[in-house]
C-alpha cells in the first residue's frame, strides 16, 4: 500500500515522542488490538496508544508528515469494519477518559475514552442520561458512539449523537486543533483553513441550489440514516465550522479525530416499566408502530421467532417461550414517567392504542425491577446471543436497515421472504421498531464457494428492496464502514455521492484518515478480509468477539482483554500464522499475556450475553500443561495440608520478624531481588504483607439454640493483619466474638487445619487435587451441620462462591455480607460510626449479586460509605498479586484518586484482595466483619 511506505520512519518518530509502552509492534499486540466486533479482519503494522489530546496531535501530525494511513479505535464495538487497519491503528488509552458534568446534569463534557454506560452512571445521580443508547453502551466509548452517530433504542432521529452535540474539540488531518466553542480557536481556524471552509460553503450552495438534492437529503433524514456522510449538516447549519462539527458525527474517523464532546443530555425519569408483547407475526408487530408513536413510548424493540429461540433458556424469561408457534414475534415496549400516576396513565394509553391489534396474550407491564432488568439485558445482548446459535465455521454478518413506519407491515414480511430465498432461514431479526430500524443476522459458511456468490446477490437484492421499493436506509445506526461503502452511491445517487467525495477531499486531502471506510471505489470490498471464527475450544466457540467483556477485565490495560485472548487463542489453534517460527513466538507471548496475566475471575462472563468465561479456558490450558512432577507435588501438598499451612505461617512469621527490624526500603529491595532471582516463584514483598495468623481457637465459649458452623478459610488461618493495621486481632477471633455477640454458638468442622475448598489448586490447573479438597471439606461440613441443619459461614467470599457452586445444595453456605444481614443483624444493636469508609466488592461477591448488599451492610455501621466506580476486580487473583504485582497495580490504578482524604478505612471480604487494596489506596483494608464488630453491641 503506497500510503504505508513511510511507516518505518513514522515508527521511529513516534517512539521518540511517546512512552515505549504505548507503541506496539509485536505481532500478538497488533493482532489482538486489531480485533473489533465486526466481521472483517486486518492486522495493523503498528498500534499506537494515545492518552491525551497532545499525544494525539503529535501522532496525527507525524502521520500527515509521512503520509501514513491511520485508523482510530475506542471501544472496538463497531460492527461494519470501521475500526480495523492494515496500516497504523491509534488506540484510545485509559488516560483519555476525563469527564465533567455541566449545568446540573443538563450537559456533559466527555473525552473519547469514557464508556457510555459510565457516563450514564454519573448522570443518573442527577436524573439525566446521554441521548444515544446503543445496546453496547456499557462497552462502547464516547469516541465511537459519536463517530458512528449511534442511537440505539432511543428515538434515533431526535436523541442521537448528531442532535445532542453542542460543542467539540477536533484534531484535523494535519494535526490542527479546532475548539468549536472557543471564539479564538474558531477565528484562528478560519484563517489557517480558509480554503477548507470555503469549500464546505460551496458544497452547501450547490445543495441549496439543486432542489432534487436538497429534497433527497431532507427526505433521507426523516429516518435513521448513517449511510455515507451526514449531509443534513449542510441544510441544518450555515456557519462552515458548525457544518464541519456535525459532519464529524458519523464520519467514522475519516474526517478527523473527536478529542472531546459536549453533549446535551436528556431526562431519565425515575419511574419506568416495560411489557413483552407477543404477536402472531412480524407483520402484526409492524402494525403496532404507528399507534405506539402516538403514545409516550421510549422504546419498542422487535424480536422475531428465531430471536426468541436464541434467548429462551435465559433465566428469568417466561418458560412458555419454547412453546410459541412459528412466526411469532415480540415487542418489548418501554414507557417512563416522573411519577407512578403518569406511568400508569401511559400504560393504559398504550393498551388502548393497541386494542385493535391481535396479541397472543393480554398486554401486561412488569411490576418489578428484576423482570424489567432481565428483559433489557436479554434485548441488549441479543446480537451476541443470536450469533451464539451459529453452526461451527460460519461467519456472523449483521445488517442494519431502516424503513418508514408507514410501510413496515409490508417491508418486514418482504425482507423475510428475501432472506428465505437466499437460504438464510436461520437468520435472526430484531431491532428498534419505533424507528423502523431493523437488524438481522445471517450466518453464511464462506468455505462453500456458492455461499459467497449467494451473499453478493443477496446484498444487491437487499439494496433494491430497501432503497428502490421502500425508500429506506441501508445503514441506520451501525455506520457504513467497509460493509456498506460500495452501496453508498446506490442509496444516495451520483450527485450526492460526488459531493461526499468532494468534502472528504477537502477535509482530508491526502486520504490518510481511515481510507477505504465509508467511501470506497472497490465494489467488492464488503466481501474481502472476512474474519474467520474457527472452532478452537467449546468454552469459547460461541464468542463473536463483540467486546462486551472488556470493561470488567483487570488486565485490560496491562496485557490482553478476554476478547483479545480468544482472538489470539483461535489464531494459534487454527494456525493463522506464517511460519513455525512465528507460531512459537506467538505462543510464547501468549503464555504471559494470555495465560499468566489472566486473573481468571470470571467477571467477563457477567458482561457476556452468552456467559463465556475466558477464565475457565485459561484454567483448562493450565491443567493441560501440568507435568507429572508438578502434579505429584500438588498431590503431596493436598494430602499434607495441615503441615503446609503450618510452614506457610512459619514463613510469614520469619518475614514479619525481618519487617519489624529492617527499614522498609531495604525490605523492598531485598524482596524484589528474591522475587526476580526465583523467577517470580517467590512472593514479591510489599509493606502490607500479612503477619502470620494466630492459631484458630475452636473452643466453644457459649451454648445456644442458635448455632452456626464456621469455616475459616485457609488463607485466614495462615494470614493475619499487616504491621500497620490498628486492630491486632485475627479475623477468626473477631468473627468468633461477633457471632457470639449475636447469641450464636459456633461449631467448627473436624480436622480444620487440613481443610481447604480447593480453589488454590484449581486456579493453577490442578483440578483433581482441587476437587479432592473440596469433597473432603464438603464431608466435614455435612457432619458439622448434621446434614445441613445449621447455616455455614465462610469468611472469604471467593472460597464461599466455589463451595456454593460445587457443594451439595442441602448446605446453606454464606459469606460475611449475606450471613450478617440474614442471621446477625436482628440480634445486634448497630451504633453508626461517625466516619467515612471505603468498600470493595470482590469478584465473587459481585457474581453472587452482593455488591449492593455490601454497601447496605456498611451503611448500618458508618455515616458515609463509598464504593469506587472506576475500580472493579483488584487483580490480586489468589496469589497473582504476590507473583505478578503489575496486574494488581494496573487493575487498581484509579483507586487512590477515588479515595477522599476523609476516608479512614477500607473493607472487603477477601484477605488477599485486601493486601492489594491497602497497597494501592493509602488505606488499610480489612474484612467487613471488623467494621460490623466495631459498630455493634449486644441487642437489648
Coordinates of C-alpha atoms in Angstrom, one line a residue, residues 354-869:
X354 CA -53.0 -1.4 20.6
X355 CA -56.5 -2.8 21.4
X356 CA -57.4 -3.3 17.7
X357 CA -54.2 -5.4 17.1
X358 CA -54.3 -9.2 17.9
X359 CA -51.9 -10.3 20.6
X360 CA -51.2 -13.9 21.7
X361 CA -51.5 -12.9 25.4
X362 CA -53.1 -9.8 27.0
X363 CA -50.7 -6.9 27.3
X364 CA -49.1 -6.8 30.8
X365 CA -46.5 -4.4 32.1
X366 CA -43.8 -5.6 34.6
X367 CA -44.4 -4.7 38.2
X368 CA -40.9 -5.5 39.4
X369 CA -37.4 -4.3 38.7
X370 CA -36.0 -7.8 38.3
X371 CA -38.1 -8.6 35.3
X372 CA -37.5 -5.2 33.8
X373 CA -33.7 -5.6 34.1
X374 CA -33.9 -9.2 32.7
X375 CA -35.9 -8.2 29.6
X376 CA -33.5 -5.4 28.8
X377 CA -30.4 -7.4 29.5
X378 CA -31.6 -10.0 27.1
X379 CA -32.5 -7.4 24.5
X380 CA -29.2 -5.6 24.7
X381 CA -27.3 -8.9 24.4
X382 CA -29.5 -10.3 21.6
X383 CA -26.9 -9.9 18.8
X384 CA -24.4 -12.0 20.7
X385 CA -27.0 -14.5 21.9
X386 CA -28.2 -14.9 18.3
X387 CA -24.7 -15.2 16.9
X388 CA -24.0 -17.9 19.5
X389 CA -26.6 -20.2 17.7
X390 CA -24.5 -20.3 14.6
X391 CA -23.0 -23.5 13.3
X392 CA -19.3 -24.1 13.7
X393 CA -17.2 -22.5 10.9
X394 CA -19.9 -20.0 9.9
X395 CA -19.5 -16.2 9.8
X396 CA -21.7 -13.8 11.6
X397 CA -22.9 -10.9 9.4
X398 CA -25.2 -8.3 10.9
X399 CA -27.1 -5.9 8.7
X400 CA -28.8 -2.7 9.8
X401 CA -31.6 -1.1 7.7
X402 CA -34.5 1.3 8.3
X403 CA -37.9 1.6 6.7
X404 CA -40.5 4.4 7.0
X405 CA -43.1 3.5 9.7
X406 CA -46.0 3.6 7.2
X407 CA -44.6 0.7 5.2
X408 CA -43.2 -1.5 8.0
X409 CA -46.0 -4.0 7.9
X410 CA -45.3 -4.6 4.2
X411 CA -41.5 -4.3 4.3
X412 CA -40.7 -6.7 7.1
X413 CA -42.5 -9.7 5.5
X414 CA -40.8 -8.9 2.2
X415 CA -37.4 -8.8 4.0
X416 CA -38.1 -12.3 5.4
X417 CA -39.1 -13.6 2.0
X418 CA -35.8 -12.3 0.6
X419 CA -33.8 -13.9 3.5
X420 CA -35.6 -17.2 2.9
X421 CA -34.9 -17.0 -0.9
X422 CA -31.2 -16.8 -0.3
X423 CA -31.1 -19.7 2.1
X424 CA -31.0 -17.6 5.3
X425 CA -33.9 -19.3 7.0
X426 CA -32.0 -19.4 10.3
X427 CA -31.5 -15.7 10.2
X428 CA -32.4 -13.7 13.3
X429 CA -34.3 -10.4 13.0
X430 CA -34.7 -7.8 15.7
X431 CA -34.4 -4.0 16.1
X432 CA -35.7 -0.7 17.2
X433 CA -39.1 -0.9 15.6
X434 CA -40.2 2.5 16.9
X435 CA -37.7 4.0 14.4
X436 CA -38.4 1.4 11.7
X437 CA -34.8 0.2 12.3
X438 CA -34.3 -3.5 11.7
X439 CA -31.2 -5.6 12.4
X440 CA -30.8 -9.1 11.0
X441 CA -28.1 -11.7 11.3
X442 CA -27.1 -14.1 8.5
X443 CA -24.6 -16.8 9.1
X444 CA -23.0 -18.0 5.8
X445 CA -20.3 -20.6 5.5
X446 CA -17.9 -18.9 3.1
X447 CA -15.8 -22.0 2.7
X448 CA -18.5 -23.2 0.4
X449 CA -17.9 -21.1 -2.8
X450 CA -21.6 -20.8 -3.7
X451 CA -22.2 -19.0 -0.3
X452 CA -20.0 -16.1 -1.3
X453 CA -21.8 -15.7 -4.6
X454 CA -25.2 -16.0 -2.9
X455 CA -24.3 -13.3 -0.4
X456 CA -23.2 -10.9 -3.1
X457 CA -26.5 -11.4 -4.9
X458 CA -28.4 -11.0 -1.6
X459 CA -26.7 -7.7 -0.8
X460 CA -27.7 -6.3 -4.2
X461 CA -31.2 -7.5 -3.8
X462 CA -31.4 -6.1 -0.3
X463 CA -30.3 -2.7 -1.7
X464 CA -33.1 -2.8 -4.2
X465 CA -35.6 -3.8 -1.6
X466 CA -34.6 -1.1 0.9
X467 CA -33.8 1.8 -1.4
X468 CA -36.0 1.4 -4.5
X469 CA -39.0 -0.3 -3.2
X470 CA -39.4 1.2 0.3
X471 CA -37.2 4.3 0.3
X472 CA -35.4 3.2 3.3
X473 CA -31.8 3.4 4.7
X474 CA -29.1 0.8 4.0
X475 CA -27.4 1.7 7.3
X476 CA -29.4 3.1 10.1
X477 CA -27.0 3.3 13.1
X478 CA -24.1 0.8 12.7
X479 CA -22.1 3.0 10.4
X480 CA -21.2 2.5 6.8
X481 CA -17.8 1.0 7.4
X482 CA -16.5 -1.3 4.8
X483 CA -19.7 -3.3 4.8
X484 CA -21.9 -0.8 3.0
X485 CA -19.3 1.5 1.4
X486 CA -19.8 0.1 -2.1
X487 CA -23.6 0.8 -1.8
X488 CA -23.4 4.4 -0.7
X489 CA -23.8 5.7 -4.2
X490 CA -26.7 3.4 -4.9
X491 CA -28.6 4.8 -2.0
X492 CA -27.7 8.5 -2.5
X493 CA -27.3 8.8 -6.2
X494 CA -24.2 10.1 -8.1
X495 CA -24.8 13.8 -7.3
X496 CA -24.8 13.4 -3.6
X497 CA -22.1 10.8 -3.7
X498 CA -19.8 13.1 -5.7
X499 CA -20.4 15.8 -3.0
X500 CA -19.4 13.3 -0.3
X501 CA -16.1 12.6 -2.2
X502 CA -15.6 16.3 -2.6
X503 CA -15.9 17.0 1.1
X504 CA -13.6 14.1 2.0
X505 CA -11.0 15.5 -0.4
X506 CA -11.4 19.0 1.1
X507 CA -11.0 17.9 4.7
X508 CA -8.5 15.0 4.3
X509 CA -6.7 15.9 1.0
X510 CA -4.0 13.2 1.4
X511 CA -6.6 10.5 2.4
X512 CA -4.7 9.4 5.5
X513 CA -7.8 9.1 7.7
X514 CA -9.3 5.7 7.7
X515 CA -9.0 5.2 3.9
X516 CA -11.5 2.7 2.4
X517 CA -14.1 3.2 5.1
X518 CA -17.4 4.9 4.3
X519 CA -16.3 5.7 0.7
X520 CA -14.6 3.0 -1.4
X521 CA -14.3 2.6 -5.1
X522 CA -13.8 -1.2 -4.7
X523 CA -17.2 -2.6 -5.5
X524 CA -16.3 -5.9 -3.6
X525 CA -14.6 -4.6 -0.5
X526 CA -17.6 -5.8 1.5
X527 CA -16.7 -9.4 0.8
X528 CA -12.9 -9.1 1.3
X529 CA -11.0 -9.8 4.5
X530 CA -13.8 -11.6 6.2
X531 CA -12.8 -12.6 9.7
X532 CA -12.7 -16.3 10.4
X533 CA -14.3 -17.6 13.6
X534 CA -12.8 -21.1 13.7
X535 CA -13.6 -23.8 16.2
X536 CA -11.0 -23.6 19.0
X537 CA -12.5 -24.8 22.3
X538 CA -16.1 -25.5 23.4
X539 CA -15.8 -22.9 26.1
X540 CA -15.2 -20.1 23.6
X541 CA -16.6 -21.3 20.3
X542 CA -19.8 -19.2 20.7
X543 CA -17.8 -16.0 21.0
X544 CA -18.2 -13.4 18.2
X545 CA -15.6 -11.0 19.7
X546 CA -18.2 -8.3 20.5
X547 CA -16.1 -6.8 23.3
X548 CA -18.8 -6.6 25.9
X549 CA -16.5 -8.4 28.3
X550 CA -13.6 -5.9 28.2
X551 CA -14.8 -3.3 30.6
X552 CA -14.6 -5.6 33.6
X553 CA -11.3 -7.2 32.9
X554 CA -8.5 -6.4 35.3
X555 CA -5.7 -7.0 32.7
X556 CA -7.3 -4.8 30.0
X557 CA -4.7 -2.1 30.3
X558 CA -1.8 -4.4 31.1
X559 CA -1.8 -7.2 28.5
X560 CA -4.9 -8.6 26.9
X561 CA -8.7 -8.5 27.3
X562 CA -10.9 -11.6 27.2
X563 CA -11.9 -10.8 23.6
X564 CA -8.3 -10.5 22.7
X565 CA -7.3 -13.7 24.5
X566 CA -10.0 -15.5 22.5
X567 CA -8.9 -14.0 19.2
X568 CA -5.2 -14.9 19.7
X569 CA -6.0 -18.4 21.0
X570 CA -8.2 -19.0 17.9
X571 CA -5.3 -17.9 15.7
X572 CA -3.0 -20.3 17.5
X573 CA -5.4 -23.2 17.2
X574 CA -6.2 -22.5 13.6
X575 CA -2.6 -21.9 12.6
X576 CA -3.2 -18.3 11.4
X577 CA 0.5 -17.5 11.3
X578 CA 3.0 -17.5 8.5
X579 CA 5.6 -20.0 9.9
X580 CA 6.5 -22.3 12.7
X581 CA 8.9 -19.7 14.0
X582 CA 6.1 -17.1 14.1
X583 CA 3.8 -19.6 15.8
X584 CA 6.3 -20.3 18.5
X585 CA 6.9 -16.6 19.0
X586 CA 3.1 -16.0 19.3
X587 CA 2.6 -19.0 21.7
X588 CA 5.5 -17.7 23.9
X589 CA 3.9 -14.2 24.0
X590 CA 0.5 -15.7 24.8
X591 CA 2.0 -17.7 27.7
X592 CA 2.4 -14.4 29.6
X593 CA -0.1 -12.0 28.0
X594 CA -2.9 -14.6 27.6
X595 CA -2.4 -17.1 30.4
X596 CA -0.2 -15.9 33.2
X597 CA -1.7 -12.4 33.4
X598 CA -5.3 -13.6 33.3
X599 CA -6.9 -13.2 36.8
X600 CA -9.5 -16.0 35.9
X601 CA -12.0 -14.0 38.0
X602 CA -14.9 -14.8 35.6
X603 CA -16.4 -11.3 35.6
X604 CA -16.2 -11.3 31.8
X605 CA -19.0 -13.9 31.9
X606 CA -21.3 -11.5 33.7
X607 CA -20.9 -8.9 30.9
X608 CA -21.1 -11.6 28.1
X609 CA -24.7 -12.1 26.9
X610 CA -23.9 -15.8 26.5
X611 CA -21.9 -16.2 29.7
X612 CA -18.5 -17.0 28.2
X613 CA -15.9 -17.2 31.0
X614 CA -12.4 -16.9 29.5
X615 CA -11.0 -17.8 32.9
X616 CA -12.4 -21.3 32.5
X617 CA -10.4 -21.7 29.3
X618 CA -7.2 -20.4 30.9
X619 CA -7.6 -22.9 33.7
X620 CA -8.1 -25.7 31.2
X621 CA -4.9 -24.7 29.5
X622 CA -3.1 -24.6 32.8
X623 CA -4.4 -28.1 33.5
X624 CA -3.2 -29.4 30.2
X625 CA 0.3 -28.1 30.8
X626 CA 0.9 -29.7 34.2
X627 CA 3.6 -32.3 34.2
X628 CA 3.9 -35.4 36.4
X629 CA 6.3 -33.7 38.9
X630 CA 4.1 -30.7 39.4
X631 CA 1.0 -32.8 39.7
X632 CA 2.7 -35.1 42.3
X633 CA 3.9 -32.1 44.3
X634 CA 0.3 -30.6 44.3
X635 CA -1.0 -34.0 45.5
X636 CA 1.6 -34.1 48.3
X637 CA 0.7 -30.7 49.5
X638 CA -3.0 -31.5 49.3
X639 CA -2.5 -34.7 51.3
X640 CA -0.4 -32.9 53.9
X641 CA -2.3 -29.6 54.0
X642 CA -2.1 -29.1 57.8
X643 CA 1.7 -29.2 57.6
X644 CA 1.8 -26.9 54.6
X645 CA -0.4 -24.5 56.4
X646 CA 1.9 -24.5 59.4
X647 CA 5.0 -24.0 57.2
X648 CA 3.3 -21.0 55.4
X649 CA 2.5 -19.5 58.8
X650 CA 6.1 -20.0 59.8
X651 CA 7.4 -18.3 56.7
X652 CA 5.2 -15.3 57.3
X653 CA 6.5 -15.1 60.9
X654 CA 10.1 -15.1 59.7
X655 CA 9.3 -12.3 57.1
X656 CA 7.3 -10.4 59.7
X657 CA 10.3 -10.6 62.0
X658 CA 12.6 -9.1 59.4
X659 CA 10.0 -6.4 58.7
X660 CA 9.9 -5.3 62.3
X661 CA 13.6 -4.7 62.5
X662 CA 14.7 -3.7 58.9
X663 CA 13.9 -0.4 57.1
X664 CA 11.1 -0.5 54.6
X665 CA 13.4 0.4 51.7
X666 CA 15.7 -2.5 52.4
X667 CA 12.8 -4.9 52.7
X668 CA 11.6 -3.7 49.3
X669 CA 14.9 -4.1 47.6
X670 CA 15.6 -7.4 49.2
X671 CA 12.1 -8.7 48.4
X672 CA 12.4 -7.5 44.8
X673 CA 15.8 -9.3 44.4
X674 CA 14.5 -12.6 45.8
X675 CA 11.3 -12.4 43.7
X676 CA 13.3 -11.8 40.5
X677 CA 16.1 -14.3 41.3
X678 CA 13.4 -17.0 41.9
X679 CA 11.9 -16.5 38.5
X680 CA 8.8 -14.9 40.2
X681 CA 8.1 -18.1 42.2
X682 CA 8.8 -16.3 45.5
X683 CA 6.2 -13.7 46.5
X684 CA 7.0 -10.1 45.8
X685 CA 7.2 -8.4 49.2
X686 CA 5.2 -5.3 49.9
X687 CA 4.6 -3.3 53.1
X688 CA 1.2 -4.8 53.5
X689 CA 2.5 -8.4 53.5
X690 CA 0.5 -10.0 56.3
X691 CA 2.0 -11.4 59.5
X692 CA 1.3 -15.0 60.5
X693 CA -2.2 -15.5 61.8
X694 CA -2.7 -16.9 65.3
X695 CA -3.9 -20.5 65.6
X696 CA -7.7 -20.7 65.4
X697 CA -9.3 -21.0 68.8
X698 CA -12.0 -23.6 68.3
X699 CA -13.0 -23.9 71.9
X700 CA -16.7 -23.2 72.4
X701 CA -17.4 -20.1 74.5
X702 CA -21.3 -20.1 74.7
X703 CA -24.0 -22.6 74.4
X704 CA -27.1 -21.6 72.4
X705 CA -30.1 -23.0 70.5
X706 CA -28.9 -20.7 67.6
X707 CA -25.9 -22.5 66.0
X708 CA -23.7 -21.8 63.0
X709 CA -20.9 -23.8 61.5
X710 CA -17.9 -21.5 61.0
X711 CA -15.3 -22.5 58.4
X712 CA -12.3 -20.1 58.5
X713 CA -10.8 -20.2 55.0
X714 CA -7.2 -21.5 54.9
X715 CA -6.0 -18.1 53.8
X716 CA -7.4 -16.5 57.0
X717 CA -5.9 -19.4 59.1
X718 CA -2.5 -18.5 57.6
X719 CA -2.6 -14.7 57.2
X720 CA -3.1 -12.3 59.9
X721 CA -3.1 -8.5 59.8
X722 CA -0.2 -6.5 58.5
X723 CA 2.2 -4.5 60.7
X724 CA 0.4 -1.2 60.2
X725 CA -3.2 -2.4 60.9
X726 CA -4.6 -0.8 64.1
X727 CA -6.5 -4.0 65.0
X728 CA -4.2 -6.8 66.1
X729 CA -6.9 -9.3 66.5
X730 CA -7.1 -12.1 63.9
X731 CA -10.2 -12.2 61.7
X732 CA -11.0 -15.7 63.1
X733 CA -11.1 -14.2 66.6
X734 CA -13.1 -11.2 65.6
X735 CA -15.6 -13.4 63.7
X736 CA -16.0 -15.6 66.7
X737 CA -16.5 -12.6 69.0
X738 CA -19.1 -11.1 66.7
X739 CA -21.1 -14.3 66.2
X740 CA -21.1 -15.0 69.9
X741 CA -22.2 -11.4 70.5
X742 CA -25.3 -12.1 68.4
X743 CA -26.0 -15.1 70.6
X744 CA -24.9 -17.9 68.2
X745 CA -22.9 -20.9 69.3
X746 CA -20.1 -21.7 66.8
X747 CA -19.4 -25.2 65.6
X748 CA -16.2 -25.9 63.7
X749 CA -15.7 -28.8 61.2
X750 CA -13.4 -31.5 62.4
X751 CA -9.7 -31.6 61.2
X752 CA -10.0 -27.9 60.5
X753 CA -6.2 -27.4 59.8
X754 CA -6.4 -29.9 56.9
X755 CA -9.4 -28.4 55.2
X756 CA -9.4 -26.2 52.1
X757 CA -12.1 -25.5 49.4
X758 CA -9.5 -26.5 46.7
X759 CA -9.6 -23.2 44.8
X760 CA -5.8 -22.6 45.3
X761 CA -5.2 -25.9 43.4
X762 CA -7.9 -25.5 40.8
X763 CA -6.8 -22.0 39.7
X764 CA -3.3 -23.3 39.0
X765 CA -4.7 -26.1 36.9
X766 CA -4.6 -28.9 39.5
X767 CA -8.3 -29.8 39.0
X768 CA -8.1 -33.3 40.6
X769 CA -6.4 -32.1 43.8
X770 CA -8.8 -29.1 44.0
X771 CA -11.8 -31.4 43.7
X772 CA -10.4 -33.8 46.3
X773 CA -10.0 -31.0 48.8
X774 CA -13.5 -29.7 48.1
X775 CA -15.1 -33.1 48.6
X776 CA -13.1 -33.5 51.9
X777 CA -14.4 -30.2 53.1
X778 CA -17.9 -30.9 52.0
X779 CA -17.9 -34.2 54.0
X780 CA -16.7 -32.3 57.1
X781 CA -19.3 -29.6 56.7
X782 CA -22.1 -32.2 56.3
X783 CA -21.0 -33.8 59.5
X784 CA -20.7 -30.5 61.4
X785 CA -24.1 -29.2 60.2
X786 CA -25.8 -32.6 60.8
X787 CA -26.6 -32.8 57.1
X788 CA -27.5 -29.2 56.5
X789 CA -29.3 -28.4 59.7
X790 CA -27.2 -25.3 60.5
X791 CA -26.0 -22.5 58.3
X792 CA -22.4 -22.3 57.4
X793 CA -20.3 -19.1 57.5
X794 CA -17.1 -19.0 55.4
X795 CA -15.1 -15.8 56.0
X796 CA -13.7 -15.5 52.4
X797 CA -16.1 -14.7 49.6
X798 CA -14.0 -16.3 46.8
X799 CA -13.9 -19.6 48.7
X800 CA -17.6 -19.5 49.5
X801 CA -18.6 -19.0 45.9
X802 CA -16.6 -22.1 44.8
X803 CA -18.3 -24.0 47.7
X804 CA -21.7 -22.7 46.7
X805 CA -21.2 -23.7 43.1
X806 CA -19.9 -27.2 43.7
X807 CA -21.2 -28.5 47.0
X808 CA -24.4 -30.2 47.9
X809 CA -27.5 -28.0 47.8
X810 CA -28.6 -29.1 51.3
X811 CA -25.8 -27.0 52.7
X812 CA -26.7 -23.3 53.4
X813 CA -23.4 -21.6 52.5
X814 CA -23.0 -17.9 53.3
X815 CA -20.1 -15.4 53.2
X816 CA -19.8 -12.5 55.6
X817 CA -22.2 -10.0 54.0
X818 CA -25.2 -12.2 53.5
X819 CA -24.6 -14.1 56.8
X820 CA -24.5 -10.8 58.8
X821 CA -27.7 -9.4 57.1
X822 CA -29.6 -12.6 57.3
X823 CA -28.6 -14.0 60.7
X824 CA -26.7 -11.4 62.9
X825 CA -28.4 -8.1 62.1
X826 CA -31.6 -8.7 64.1
X827 CA -29.7 -9.8 67.2
X828 CA -27.3 -6.8 67.2
X829 CA -27.6 -3.2 68.1
X830 CA -25.8 -1.0 65.5
X831 CA -24.2 2.3 66.5
X832 CA -23.3 4.2 63.4
X833 CA -19.7 5.4 63.5
X834 CA -19.1 9.0 62.5
X835 CA -16.6 8.2 59.8
X836 CA -16.2 7.7 56.0
X837 CA -15.2 4.2 54.9
X838 CA -14.5 2.6 51.5
X839 CA -15.9 -0.8 50.5
X840 CA -14.7 -3.1 47.8
X841 CA -16.9 -5.8 46.4
X842 CA -14.8 -8.8 45.4
X843 CA -15.4 -10.6 42.1
X844 CA -17.1 -13.4 43.9
X845 CA -19.4 -11.0 45.8
X846 CA -20.3 -9.4 42.5
X847 CA -21.1 -12.7 40.9
X848 CA -23.3 -13.6 43.8
X849 CA -25.1 -10.3 43.4
X850 CA -23.9 -9.0 46.8
X851 CA -22.2 -5.7 45.8
X852 CA -25.1 -3.5 46.8
X853 CA -25.6 -5.6 49.9
X854 CA -22.1 -4.8 51.0
X855 CA -22.9 -1.1 50.8
X856 CA -26.1 -1.7 52.7
X857 CA -24.2 -3.5 55.5
X858 CA -21.5 -0.8 55.7
X859 CA -24.2 1.9 55.9
X860 CA -25.5 0.3 59.1
X861 CA -22.1 0.9 60.5
X862 CA -20.7 4.2 59.1
X863 CA -22.1 7.6 58.3
X864 CA -20.6 7.7 54.8
X865 CA -19.8 4.6 52.6
X866 CA -18.0 5.0 49.3
X867 CA -17.8 2.2 46.7
X868 CA -15.4 3.3 43.9
X869 CA -17.0 3.5 40.5

